[in-house]
Amino acid sequence: MADKGFYNVTEGGGILKTQWSLIAALVIALLTAVFAVINVNSVQVNLLFSRVSIPLILLILGCTLLGGLIVGSFGIFRQYRLQREIKRLTNQLHTLQEKHTSAVEAYANVSSDTTGSSSTVSTSDPGIEQSSSNPDRLSK
């Protein structure tokens, strides 16, 4: 059986995946910073209603920051939606478990009424016993 530690890559990665994502983000940030620093000339930017002259380094860093904020907001929205779905499915699971438990209890009550005071019913296989007092064993 495989060990389910933090560094199990086959099970989704865990901390290892987070570390690689952080390293990749730092490398991209470093490359962007180097690219911005070597482009310090002033450029004209057309903003539809006017033209402004700003250093290219500010334009590169501003666009990178804006892109990061957009991607981050999509990530936060996706995480919120997934958490809401998990909450809905958890509530649905609890409801189904309660229905299942009440159905098993009802079956156990009906089963105990029809078998009388006998608590063990023998089957054709002597190794398997079903107890009417234990609803979990009725499914065997």
C-alpha atoms as a PDB file:
ATOM      1  CA  MET A   1       0.000   0.000   0.000  1.00  0.00           C
ATOM      2  CA  ALA A   2       1.344   3.402  -0.945  1.00  0.00           C
ATOM      3  CA  ASP A   3       2.191   5.867   1.783  1.00  0.00           C
ATOM      4  CA  LYS A   4      -0.149   8.877   1.718  1.00  0.00           C
ATOM      5  CA  GLY A   5       2.362  11.535   2.745  1.00  0.00           C
ATOM      6  CA  PHE A   6       2.631  15.168   1.767  1.00  0.00           C
ATOM      7  CA  TYR A   7       4.849  14.443  -1.213  1.00  0.00           C
ATOM      8  CA  ASN A   8       2.701  11.818  -2.926  1.00  0.00           C
ATOM      9  CA  VAL A   9       2.626  13.145  -6.482  1.00  0.00           C
ATOM     10  CA  THR A  10       0.096  10.568  -7.718  1.00  0.00           C
ATOM     11  CA  GLU A  11      -2.546  11.784  -5.241  1.00  0.00           C
ATOM     12  CA  GLY A  12      -2.646  15.405  -6.427  1.00  0.00           C
ATOM     13  CA  GLY A  13       0.709  16.665  -5.208  1.00  0.00           C
ATOM     14  CA  GLY A  14      -0.204  18.396  -1.966  1.00  0.00           C
ATOM     15  CA  ILE A  15       2.625  20.584  -0.693  1.00  0.00           C
ATOM     16  CA  LEU A  16       4.939  19.600  -3.552  1.00  0.00           C
ATOM     17  CA  LYS A  17       2.523  21.039  -6.118  1.00  0.00           C
ATOM     18  CA  THR A  18       2.251  24.259  -4.102  1.00  0.00           C
ATOM     19  CA  GLN A  19       6.039  24.557  -3.866  1.00  0.00           C
ATOM     20  CA  TRP A  20       6.485  24.113  -7.618  1.00  0.00           C
ATOM     21  CA  SER A  21       3.765  26.700  -8.290  1.00  0.00           C
ATOM     22  CA  LEU A  22       5.490  29.164  -5.958  1.00  0.00           C
ATOM     23  CA  ILE A  23       8.880  28.566  -7.610  1.00  0.00           C
ATOM     24  CA  ALA A  24       7.361  29.058 -11.084  1.00  0.00           C
ATOM     25  CA  ALA A  25       5.662  32.294  -9.966  1.00  0.00           C
ATOM     26  CA  LEU A  26       8.935  33.619  -8.535  1.00  0.00           C
ATOM     27  CA  VAL A  27      10.839  32.797 -11.751  1.00  0.00           C
ATOM     28  CA  ILE A  28       8.193  34.560 -13.854  1.00  0.00           C
ATOM     29  CA  ALA A  29       8.252  37.575 -11.516  1.00  0.00           C
ATOM     30  CA  LEU A  30      12.058  37.717 -11.735  1.00  0.00           C
ATOM     31  CA  LEU A  31      12.006  37.534 -15.546  1.00  0.00           C
ATOM     32  CA  THR A  32       9.339  40.260 -15.680  1.00  0.00           C
ATOM     33  CA  ALA A  33      11.350  42.498 -13.354  1.00  0.00           C
ATOM     34  CA  VAL A  34      14.540  42.030 -15.412  1.00  0.00           C
ATOM     35  CA  PHE A  35      12.616  42.707 -18.638  1.00  0.00           C
ATOM     36  CA  ALA A  36      11.088  45.853 -17.137  1.00  0.00           C
ATOM     37  CA  VAL A  37      14.411  47.162 -15.808  1.00  0.00           C
ATOM     38  CA  ILE A  38      16.145  46.907 -19.183  1.00  0.00           C
ATOM     39  CA  ASN A  39      13.266  48.848 -20.830  1.00  0.00           C
ATOM     40  CA  VAL A  40      13.370  52.224 -19.090  1.00  0.00           C
ATOM     41  CA  ASN A  41      12.680  54.443 -22.112  1.00  0.00           C
ATOM     42  CA  SER A  42       9.608  56.643 -22.105  1.00  0.00           C
ATOM     43  CA  VAL A  43       6.754  55.631 -24.429  1.00  0.00           C
ATOM     44  CA  GLN A  44       3.497  57.260 -25.469  1.00  0.00           C
ATOM     45  CA  VAL A  45       0.333  55.393 -24.558  1.00  0.00           C
ATOM     46  CA  ASN A  46      -2.993  56.140 -26.241  1.00  0.00           C
ATOM     47  CA  LEU A  47      -5.815  55.954 -23.664  1.00  0.00           C
ATOM     48  CA  LEU A  48      -8.619  56.587 -26.234  1.00  0.00           C
ATOM     49  CA  PHE A  49      -9.308  60.076 -24.858  1.00  0.00           C
ATOM     50  CA  SER A  50      -5.723  61.287 -24.452  1.00  0.00           C
ATOM     51  CA  ARG A  51      -2.093  60.372 -24.886  1.00  0.00           C
ATOM     52  CA  VAL A  52       0.341  60.085 -22.004  1.00  0.00           C
ATOM     53  CA  SER A  53       4.067  59.577 -21.939  1.00  0.00           C
ATOM     54  CA  ILE A  54       5.197  57.149 -19.236  1.00  0.00           C
ATOM     55  CA  PRO A  55       8.325  55.071 -18.682  1.00  0.00           C
ATOM     56  CA  LEU A  56       8.050  51.596 -20.194  1.00  0.00           C
ATOM     57  CA  ILE A  57       9.113  50.025 -16.897  1.00  0.00           C
ATOM     58  CA  LEU A  58       5.927  51.379 -15.234  1.00  0.00           C
ATOM     59  CA  LEU A  59       3.787  50.189 -18.130  1.00  0.00           C
ATOM     60  CA  ILE A  60       5.232  46.662 -17.972  1.00  0.00           C
ATOM     61  CA  LEU A  61       4.940  46.395 -14.193  1.00  0.00           C
ATOM     62  CA  GLY A  62       1.432  47.923 -14.206  1.00  0.00           C
ATOM     63  CA  CYS A  63       0.177  45.532 -16.881  1.00  0.00           C
ATOM     64  CA  THR A  64       1.738  42.578 -15.051  1.00  0.00           C
ATOM     65  CA  LEU A  65       0.083  43.658 -11.801  1.00  0.00           C
ATOM     66  CA  LEU A  66      -3.271  44.153 -13.537  1.00  0.00           C
ATOM     67  CA  GLY A  67      -3.008  40.706 -15.145  1.00  0.00           C
ATOM     68  CA  GLY A  68      -2.158  39.126 -11.782  1.00  0.00           C
ATOM     69  CA  LEU A  69      -5.167  40.793 -10.159  1.00  0.00           C
ATOM     70  CA  ILE A  70      -7.485  39.551 -12.909  1.00  0.00           C
ATOM     71  CA  VAL A  71      -6.191  35.975 -12.707  1.00  0.00           C
ATOM     72  CA  GLY A  72      -6.312  36.084  -8.904  1.00  0.00           C
ATOM     73  CA  SER A  73      -9.904  37.311  -8.885  1.00  0.00           C
ATOM     74  CA  PHE A  74     -10.934  34.470 -11.203  1.00  0.00           C
ATOM     75  CA  GLY A  75      -9.177  32.026  -8.878  1.00  0.00           C
ATOM     76  CA  ILE A  76     -10.924  33.434  -5.813  1.00  0.00           C
ATOM     77  CA  PHE A  77     -14.301  33.259  -7.585  1.00  0.00           C
ATOM     78  CA  ARG A  78     -13.671  29.646  -8.618  1.00  0.00           C
ATOM     79  CA  GLN A  79     -12.648  28.721  -5.051  1.00  0.00           C
ATOM     80  CA  TYR A  80     -15.797  30.361  -3.651  1.00  0.00           C
ATOM     81  CA  ARG A  81     -17.966  28.459  -6.131  1.00  0.00           C
ATOM     82  CA  LEU A  82     -16.288  25.138  -5.287  1.00  0.00           C
ATOM     83  CA  GLN A  83     -16.696  25.720  -1.540  1.00  0.00           C
ATOM     84  CA  ARG A  84     -20.377  26.489  -2.049  1.00  0.00           C
ATOM     85  CA  GLU A  85     -20.762  23.258  -4.073  1.00  0.00           C
ATOM     86  CA  ILE A  86     -18.968  21.267  -1.343  1.00  0.00           C
ATOM     87  CA  LYS A  87     -21.330  22.715   1.274  1.00  0.00           C
ATOM     88  CA  ARG A  88     -24.388  21.834  -0.845  1.00  0.00           C
ATOM     89  CA  LEU A  89     -23.173  18.273  -1.449  1.00  0.00           C
ATOM     90  CA  THR A  90     -22.318  17.815   2.246  1.00  0.00           C
ATOM     91  CA  ASN A  91     -25.831  18.872   3.215  1.00  0.00           C
ATOM     92  CA  GLN A  92     -27.261  16.494   0.609  1.00  0.00           C
ATOM     93  CA  LEU A  93     -25.068  13.679   1.960  1.00  0.00           C
ATOM     94  CA  HIS A  94     -26.269  14.279   5.537  1.00  0.00           C
ATOM     95  CA  THR A  95     -29.901  14.267   4.368  1.00  0.00           C
ATOM     96  CA  LEU A  96     -29.418  10.997   2.490  1.00  0.00           C
ATOM     97  CA  GLN A  97     -27.627   9.430   5.464  1.00  0.00           C
ATOM     98  CA  GLU A  98     -30.503  10.390   7.762  1.00  0.00           C
ATOM     99  CA  LYS A  99     -33.021   8.886   5.318  1.00  0.00           C
ATOM    100  CA  HIS A 100     -30.916   5.736   5.043  1.00  0.00           C
ATOM    101  CA  THR A 101     -30.622   5.418   8.824  1.00  0.00           C
ATOM    102  CA  SER A 102     -34.364   5.835   9.333  1.00  0.00           C
ATOM    103  CA  ALA A 103     -35.079   3.292   6.565  1.00  0.00           C
ATOM    104  CA  VAL A 104     -32.670   0.772   8.117  1.00  0.00           C
ATOM    105  CA  GLU A 105     -34.234   1.302  11.542  1.00  0.00           C
ATOM    106  CA  ALA A 106     -37.726   0.857  10.088  1.00  0.00           C
ATOM    107  CA  TYR A 107     -36.598  -2.337   8.349  1.00  0.00           C
ATOM    108  CA  ALA A 108     -35.051  -3.582  11.585  1.00  0.00           C
ATOM    109  CA  ASN A 109     -38.296  -2.888  13.451  1.00  0.00           C
ATOM    110  CA  VAL A 110     -40.374  -4.696  10.824  1.00  0.00           C
ATOM    111  CA  SER A 111     -37.874  -7.542  10.731  1.00  0.00           C
ATOM    112  CA  SER A 112     -37.890  -7.940  14.517  1.00  0.00           C
ATOM    113  CA  ASP A 113     -41.714  -7.918  14.579  1.00  0.00           C
ATOM    114  CA  THR A 114     -41.936 -10.743  12.014  1.00  0.00           C
ATOM    115  CA  THR A 115     -39.195 -12.935  13.514  1.00  0.00           C
ATOM    116  CA  GLY A 116     -40.435 -12.649  17.081  1.00  0.00           C
ATOM    117  CA  SER A 117     -37.881 -12.826  19.850  1.00  0.00           C
ATOM    118  CA  SER A 118     -35.228 -14.540  17.721  1.00  0.00           C
ATOM    119  CA  SER A 119     -32.216 -12.315  17.351  1.00  0.00           C
ATOM    120  CA  THR A 120     -30.226 -14.493  14.946  1.00  0.00           C
ATOM    121  CA  VAL A 121     -31.431 -15.855  11.614  1.00  0.00           C
ATOM    122  CA  SER A 122     -29.393 -18.693  10.156  1.00  0.00           C
ATOM    123  CA  THR A 123     -28.693 -18.854   6.441  1.00  0.00           C
ATOM    124  CA  SER A 124     -27.618 -21.617   4.102  1.00  0.00           C
ATOM    125  CA  ASP A 125     -23.986 -20.616   4.692  1.00  0.00           C
ATOM    126  CA  PRO A 126     -23.065 -21.465   8.303  1.00  0.00           C
ATOM    127  CA  GLY A 127     -20.267 -18.835   8.272  1.00  0.00           C
ATOM    128  CA  ILE A 128     -22.693 -15.926   7.763  1.00  0.00           C
ATOM    129  CA  GLU A 129     -25.082 -14.829  10.495  1.00  0.00           C
ATOM    130  CA  GLN A 130     -27.472 -11.910  10.282  1.00  0.00           C
ATOM    131  CA  SER A 131     -28.606 -10.227  13.452  1.00  0.00           C
ATOM    132  CA  SER A 132     -31.892  -8.337  13.449  1.00  0.00           C
ATOM    133  CA  SER A 133     -30.595  -6.171  16.285  1.00  0.00           C
ATOM    134  CA  ASN A 134     -27.683  -4.917  14.166  1.00  0.00           C
ATOM    135  CA  PRO A 135     -29.054  -3.133  11.012  1.00  0.00           C
ATOM    136  CA  ASP A 136     -25.576  -2.764   9.475  1.00  0.00           C
ATOM    137  CA  ARG A 137     -25.178  -6.526   9.153  1.00  0.00           C
ATOM    138  CA  LEU A 138     -28.498  -6.940   7.301  1.00  0.00           C
ATOM    139  CA  SER A 139     -26.918  -6.016   3.983  1.00  0.00           C
ATOM    140  CA  LYS A 140     -24.659  -9.108   3.873  1.00  0.00           C
END
